[in-house]
mmCIF file of C-alpha atoms in Angstrom:
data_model
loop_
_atom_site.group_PDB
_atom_site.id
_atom_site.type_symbol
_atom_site.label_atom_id
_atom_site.label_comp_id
_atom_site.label_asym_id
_atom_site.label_seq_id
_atom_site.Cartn_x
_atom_site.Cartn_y
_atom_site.Cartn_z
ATOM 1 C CA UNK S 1 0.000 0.000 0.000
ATOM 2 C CA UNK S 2 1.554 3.418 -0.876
ATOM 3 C CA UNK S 3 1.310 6.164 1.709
ATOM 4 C CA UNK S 4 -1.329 8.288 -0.481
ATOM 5 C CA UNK S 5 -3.341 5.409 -0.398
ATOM 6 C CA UNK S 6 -3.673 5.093 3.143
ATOM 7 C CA UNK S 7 -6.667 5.195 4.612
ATOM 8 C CA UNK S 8 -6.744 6.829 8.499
ATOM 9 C CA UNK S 9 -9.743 4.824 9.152
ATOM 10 C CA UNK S 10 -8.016 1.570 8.697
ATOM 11 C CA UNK S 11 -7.258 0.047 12.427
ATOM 12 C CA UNK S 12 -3.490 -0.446 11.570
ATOM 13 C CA UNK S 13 -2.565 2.463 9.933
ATOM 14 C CA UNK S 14 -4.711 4.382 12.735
ATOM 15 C CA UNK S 15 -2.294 2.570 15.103
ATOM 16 C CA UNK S 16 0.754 3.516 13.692
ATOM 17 C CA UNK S 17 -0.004 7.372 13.449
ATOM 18 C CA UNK S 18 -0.774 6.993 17.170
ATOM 19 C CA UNK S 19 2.480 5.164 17.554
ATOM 20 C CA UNK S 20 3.856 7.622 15.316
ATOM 21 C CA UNK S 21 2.854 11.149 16.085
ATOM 22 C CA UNK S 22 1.525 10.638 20.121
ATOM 23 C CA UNK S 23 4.947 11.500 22.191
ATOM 24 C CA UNK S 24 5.152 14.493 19.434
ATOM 25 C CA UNK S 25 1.810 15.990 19.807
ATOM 26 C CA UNK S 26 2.102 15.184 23.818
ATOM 27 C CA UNK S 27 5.538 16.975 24.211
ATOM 28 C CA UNK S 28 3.588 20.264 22.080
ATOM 29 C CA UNK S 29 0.754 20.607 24.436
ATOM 30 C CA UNK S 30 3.339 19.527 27.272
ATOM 31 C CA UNK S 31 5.885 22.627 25.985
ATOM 32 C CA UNK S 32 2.937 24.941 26.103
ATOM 33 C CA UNK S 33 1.204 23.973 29.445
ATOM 34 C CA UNK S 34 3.780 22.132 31.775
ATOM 35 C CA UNK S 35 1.317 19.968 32.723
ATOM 36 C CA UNK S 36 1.829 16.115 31.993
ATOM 37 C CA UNK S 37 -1.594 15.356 32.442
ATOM 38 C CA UNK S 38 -3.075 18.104 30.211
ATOM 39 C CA UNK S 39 -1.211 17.468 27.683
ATOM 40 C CA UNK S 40 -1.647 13.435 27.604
ATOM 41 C CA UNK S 41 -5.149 14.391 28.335
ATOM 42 C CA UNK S 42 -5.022 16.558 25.183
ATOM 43 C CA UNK S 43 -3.137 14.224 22.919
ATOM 44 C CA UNK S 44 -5.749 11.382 23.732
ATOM 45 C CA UNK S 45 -8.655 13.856 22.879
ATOM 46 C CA UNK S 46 -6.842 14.824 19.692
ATOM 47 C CA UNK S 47 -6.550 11.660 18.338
ATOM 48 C CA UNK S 48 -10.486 10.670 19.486
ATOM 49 C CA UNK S 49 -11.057 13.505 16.906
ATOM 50 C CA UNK S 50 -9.069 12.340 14.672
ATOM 51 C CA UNK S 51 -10.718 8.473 14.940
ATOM 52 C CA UNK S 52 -13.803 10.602 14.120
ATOM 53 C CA UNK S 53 -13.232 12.422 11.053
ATOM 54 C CA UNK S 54 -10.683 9.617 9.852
ATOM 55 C CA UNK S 55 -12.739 9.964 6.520
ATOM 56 C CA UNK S 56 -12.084 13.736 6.260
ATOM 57 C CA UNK S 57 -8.256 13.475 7.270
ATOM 58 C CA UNK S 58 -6.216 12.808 4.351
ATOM 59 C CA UNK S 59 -3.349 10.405 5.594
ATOM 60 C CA UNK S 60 -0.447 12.974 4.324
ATOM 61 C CA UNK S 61 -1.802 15.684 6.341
ATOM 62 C CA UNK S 62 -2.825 13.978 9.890
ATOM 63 C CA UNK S 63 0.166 15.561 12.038
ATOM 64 C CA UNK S 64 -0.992 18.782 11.005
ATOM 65 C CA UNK S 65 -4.654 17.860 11.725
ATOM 66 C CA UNK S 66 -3.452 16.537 15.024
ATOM 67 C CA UNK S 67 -1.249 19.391 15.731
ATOM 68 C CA UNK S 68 -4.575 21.885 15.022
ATOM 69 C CA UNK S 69 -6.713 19.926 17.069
ATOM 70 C CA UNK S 70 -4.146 19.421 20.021
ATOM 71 C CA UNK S 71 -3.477 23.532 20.130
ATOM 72 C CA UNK S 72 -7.439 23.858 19.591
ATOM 73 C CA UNK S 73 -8.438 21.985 22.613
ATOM 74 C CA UNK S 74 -5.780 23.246 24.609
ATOM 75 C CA UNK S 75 -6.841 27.068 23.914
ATOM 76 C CA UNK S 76 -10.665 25.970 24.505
ATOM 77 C CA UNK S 77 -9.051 25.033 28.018
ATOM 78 C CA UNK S 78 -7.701 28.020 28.852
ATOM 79 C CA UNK S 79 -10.022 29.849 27.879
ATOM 80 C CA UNK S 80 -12.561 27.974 29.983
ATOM 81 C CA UNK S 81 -9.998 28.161 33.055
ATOM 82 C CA UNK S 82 -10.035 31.989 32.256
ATOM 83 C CA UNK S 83 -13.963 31.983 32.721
ATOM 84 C CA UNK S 84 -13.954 30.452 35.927
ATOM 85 C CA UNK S 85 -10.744 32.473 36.945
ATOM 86 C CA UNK S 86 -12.838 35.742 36.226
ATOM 87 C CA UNK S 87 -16.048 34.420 37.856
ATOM 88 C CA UNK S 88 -14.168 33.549 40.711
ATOM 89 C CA UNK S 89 -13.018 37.452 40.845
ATOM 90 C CA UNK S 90 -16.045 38.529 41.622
ATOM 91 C CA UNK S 91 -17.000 39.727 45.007
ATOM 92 C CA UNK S 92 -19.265 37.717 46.959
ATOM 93 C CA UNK S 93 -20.843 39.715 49.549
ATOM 94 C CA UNK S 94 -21.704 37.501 52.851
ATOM 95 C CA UNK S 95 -25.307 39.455 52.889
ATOM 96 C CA UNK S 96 -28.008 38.824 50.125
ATOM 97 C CA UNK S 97 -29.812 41.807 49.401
ATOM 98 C CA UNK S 98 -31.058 40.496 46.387
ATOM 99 C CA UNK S 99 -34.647 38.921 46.399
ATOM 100 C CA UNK S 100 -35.024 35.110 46.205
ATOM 101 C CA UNK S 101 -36.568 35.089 42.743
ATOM 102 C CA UNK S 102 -33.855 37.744 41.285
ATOM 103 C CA UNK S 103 -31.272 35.488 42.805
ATOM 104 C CA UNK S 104 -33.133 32.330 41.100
ATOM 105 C CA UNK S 105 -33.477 33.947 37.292
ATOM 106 C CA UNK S 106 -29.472 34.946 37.424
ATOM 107 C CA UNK S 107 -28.755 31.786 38.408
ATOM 108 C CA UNK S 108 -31.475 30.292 34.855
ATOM 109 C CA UNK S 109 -29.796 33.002 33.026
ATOM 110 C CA UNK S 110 -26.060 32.003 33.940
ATOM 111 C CA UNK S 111 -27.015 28.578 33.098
ATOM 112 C CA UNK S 112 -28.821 29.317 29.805
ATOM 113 C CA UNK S 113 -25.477 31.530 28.933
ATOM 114 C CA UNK S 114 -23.012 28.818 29.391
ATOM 115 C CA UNK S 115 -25.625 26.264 27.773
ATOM 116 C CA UNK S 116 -25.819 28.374 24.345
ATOM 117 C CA UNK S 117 -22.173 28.990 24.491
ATOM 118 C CA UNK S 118 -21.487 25.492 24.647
ATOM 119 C CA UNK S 119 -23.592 24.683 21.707
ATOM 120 C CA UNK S 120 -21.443 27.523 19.612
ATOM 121 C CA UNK S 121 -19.321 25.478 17.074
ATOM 122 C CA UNK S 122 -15.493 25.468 17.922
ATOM 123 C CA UNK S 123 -14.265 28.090 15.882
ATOM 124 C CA UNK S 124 -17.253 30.252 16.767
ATOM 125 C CA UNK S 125 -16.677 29.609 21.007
ATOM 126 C CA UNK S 126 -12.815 30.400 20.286
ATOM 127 C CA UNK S 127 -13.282 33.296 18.721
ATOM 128 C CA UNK S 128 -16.478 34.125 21.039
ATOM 129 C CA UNK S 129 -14.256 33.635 23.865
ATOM 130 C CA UNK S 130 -10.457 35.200 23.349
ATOM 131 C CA UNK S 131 -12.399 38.033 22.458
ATOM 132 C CA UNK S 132 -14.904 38.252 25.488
ATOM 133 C CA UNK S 133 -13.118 37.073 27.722
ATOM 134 C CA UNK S 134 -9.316 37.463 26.943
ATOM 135 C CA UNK S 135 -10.111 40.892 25.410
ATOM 136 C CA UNK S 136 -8.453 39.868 22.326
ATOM 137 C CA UNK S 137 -8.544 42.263 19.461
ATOM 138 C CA UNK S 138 -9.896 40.731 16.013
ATOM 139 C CA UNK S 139 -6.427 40.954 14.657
ATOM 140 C CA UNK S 140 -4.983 39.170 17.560
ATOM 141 C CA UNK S 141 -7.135 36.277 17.507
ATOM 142 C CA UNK S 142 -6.849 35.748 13.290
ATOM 143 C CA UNK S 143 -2.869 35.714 13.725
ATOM 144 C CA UNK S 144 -3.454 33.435 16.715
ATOM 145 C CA UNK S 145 -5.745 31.525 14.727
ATOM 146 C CA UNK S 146 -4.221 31.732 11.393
ATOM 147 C CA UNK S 147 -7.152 32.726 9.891
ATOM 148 C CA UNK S 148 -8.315 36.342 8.450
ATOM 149 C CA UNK S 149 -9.828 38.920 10.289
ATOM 150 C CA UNK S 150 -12.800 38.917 8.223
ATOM 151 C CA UNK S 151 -13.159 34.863 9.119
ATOM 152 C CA UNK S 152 -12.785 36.449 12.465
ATOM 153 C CA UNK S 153 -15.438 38.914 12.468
ATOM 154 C CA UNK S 154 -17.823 36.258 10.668
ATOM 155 C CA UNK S 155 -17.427 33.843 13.257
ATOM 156 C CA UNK S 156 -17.984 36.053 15.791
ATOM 157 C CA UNK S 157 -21.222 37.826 14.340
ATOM 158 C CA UNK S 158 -22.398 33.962 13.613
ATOM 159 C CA UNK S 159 -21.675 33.364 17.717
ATOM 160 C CA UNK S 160 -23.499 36.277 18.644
ATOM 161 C CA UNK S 161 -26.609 36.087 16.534
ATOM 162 C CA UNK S 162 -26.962 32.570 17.782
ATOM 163 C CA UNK S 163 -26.101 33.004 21.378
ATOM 164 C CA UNK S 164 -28.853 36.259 20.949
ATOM 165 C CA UNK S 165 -31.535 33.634 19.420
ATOM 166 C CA UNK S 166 -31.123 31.131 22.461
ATOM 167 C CA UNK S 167 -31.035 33.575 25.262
ATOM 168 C CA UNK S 168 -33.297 36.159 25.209
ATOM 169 C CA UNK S 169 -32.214 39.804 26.793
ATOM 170 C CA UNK S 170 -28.185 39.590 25.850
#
């Protein structure tokens, strides 16, 4: 079988990238986090997506997919450790001076926020989220993405129309 006719979804040749490309796309996320877990944690996620769109992935350009996906997931987590970081920020008072049922439809609203931005597609959450929450510019995030700014600015329009259709009064 010649390498361009490999086929990723083939059990073997799946096995081999893994054997392959996992210390390299581990030691990536591992350079960029510190964390041994993360980034095995990481690597093992990246190649679950890669078992998943093994018919999209053409078998030349899988370290590259992998690579994406690793650096993908990784931003997705620290952007969701930045989220709880800045919640975590804000003052809790000991007294509640806010009424039961104002404390009750923050708490719906919260949850129907983090609900619809979880149903955002990847790029759109990324982008949604380095620039929300990271206070990335537009330019920032395409360079960091790789992408232009006007994929940037459609992504993000796409994320807010969406998030504005599943919760009312944002």
């Amino acid at each position: 079988m010649t390498q361009s006719s490999k086929s990723v979804c083939e059990q073997p040749v799946f096995t081999k990238l893994f054997e392959t490309h996992a210390e390299d796309i581990r030691n990536f996320i591992y350079y960029k986090c510190g964390n041994k877990e993360q980034a095995e944690d990481v690597m093992q996620e990246a190649f679950i997506k890669l078992w998943d769109n093994c018919k999209k992935v053409i078998f030349e350009r899988t370290k590259g997919f992998l690579c994406t996906v690793a650096n993908n997931l990784f931003l997705n987590q620290v952007a969701h450790k930045k989220v709880r970081l800045e919640y975590s920020k804000i003052p809790r008072s000991t007294k509640n001076i806010e009424s039961p049922d104002y404390v009750m439809e923050e708490k719906e609203f919260m949850d129907k926020l983090q609900n619809a931005i979880a149903e955002l597609s990847d790029g759109q959450r990324e982008v949604f989220l380095l620039n929300r929450i990271d206070k990335k510019t537009y330019n920032e995030i395409a360079e960091m993405l790789d992408i232009s700014v006007k994929a940037v600015e459609k992504r993000m329009h796409n994320a807010l129309k969406q998030l504005r259709k599943l919760v009312k009064n944002i």
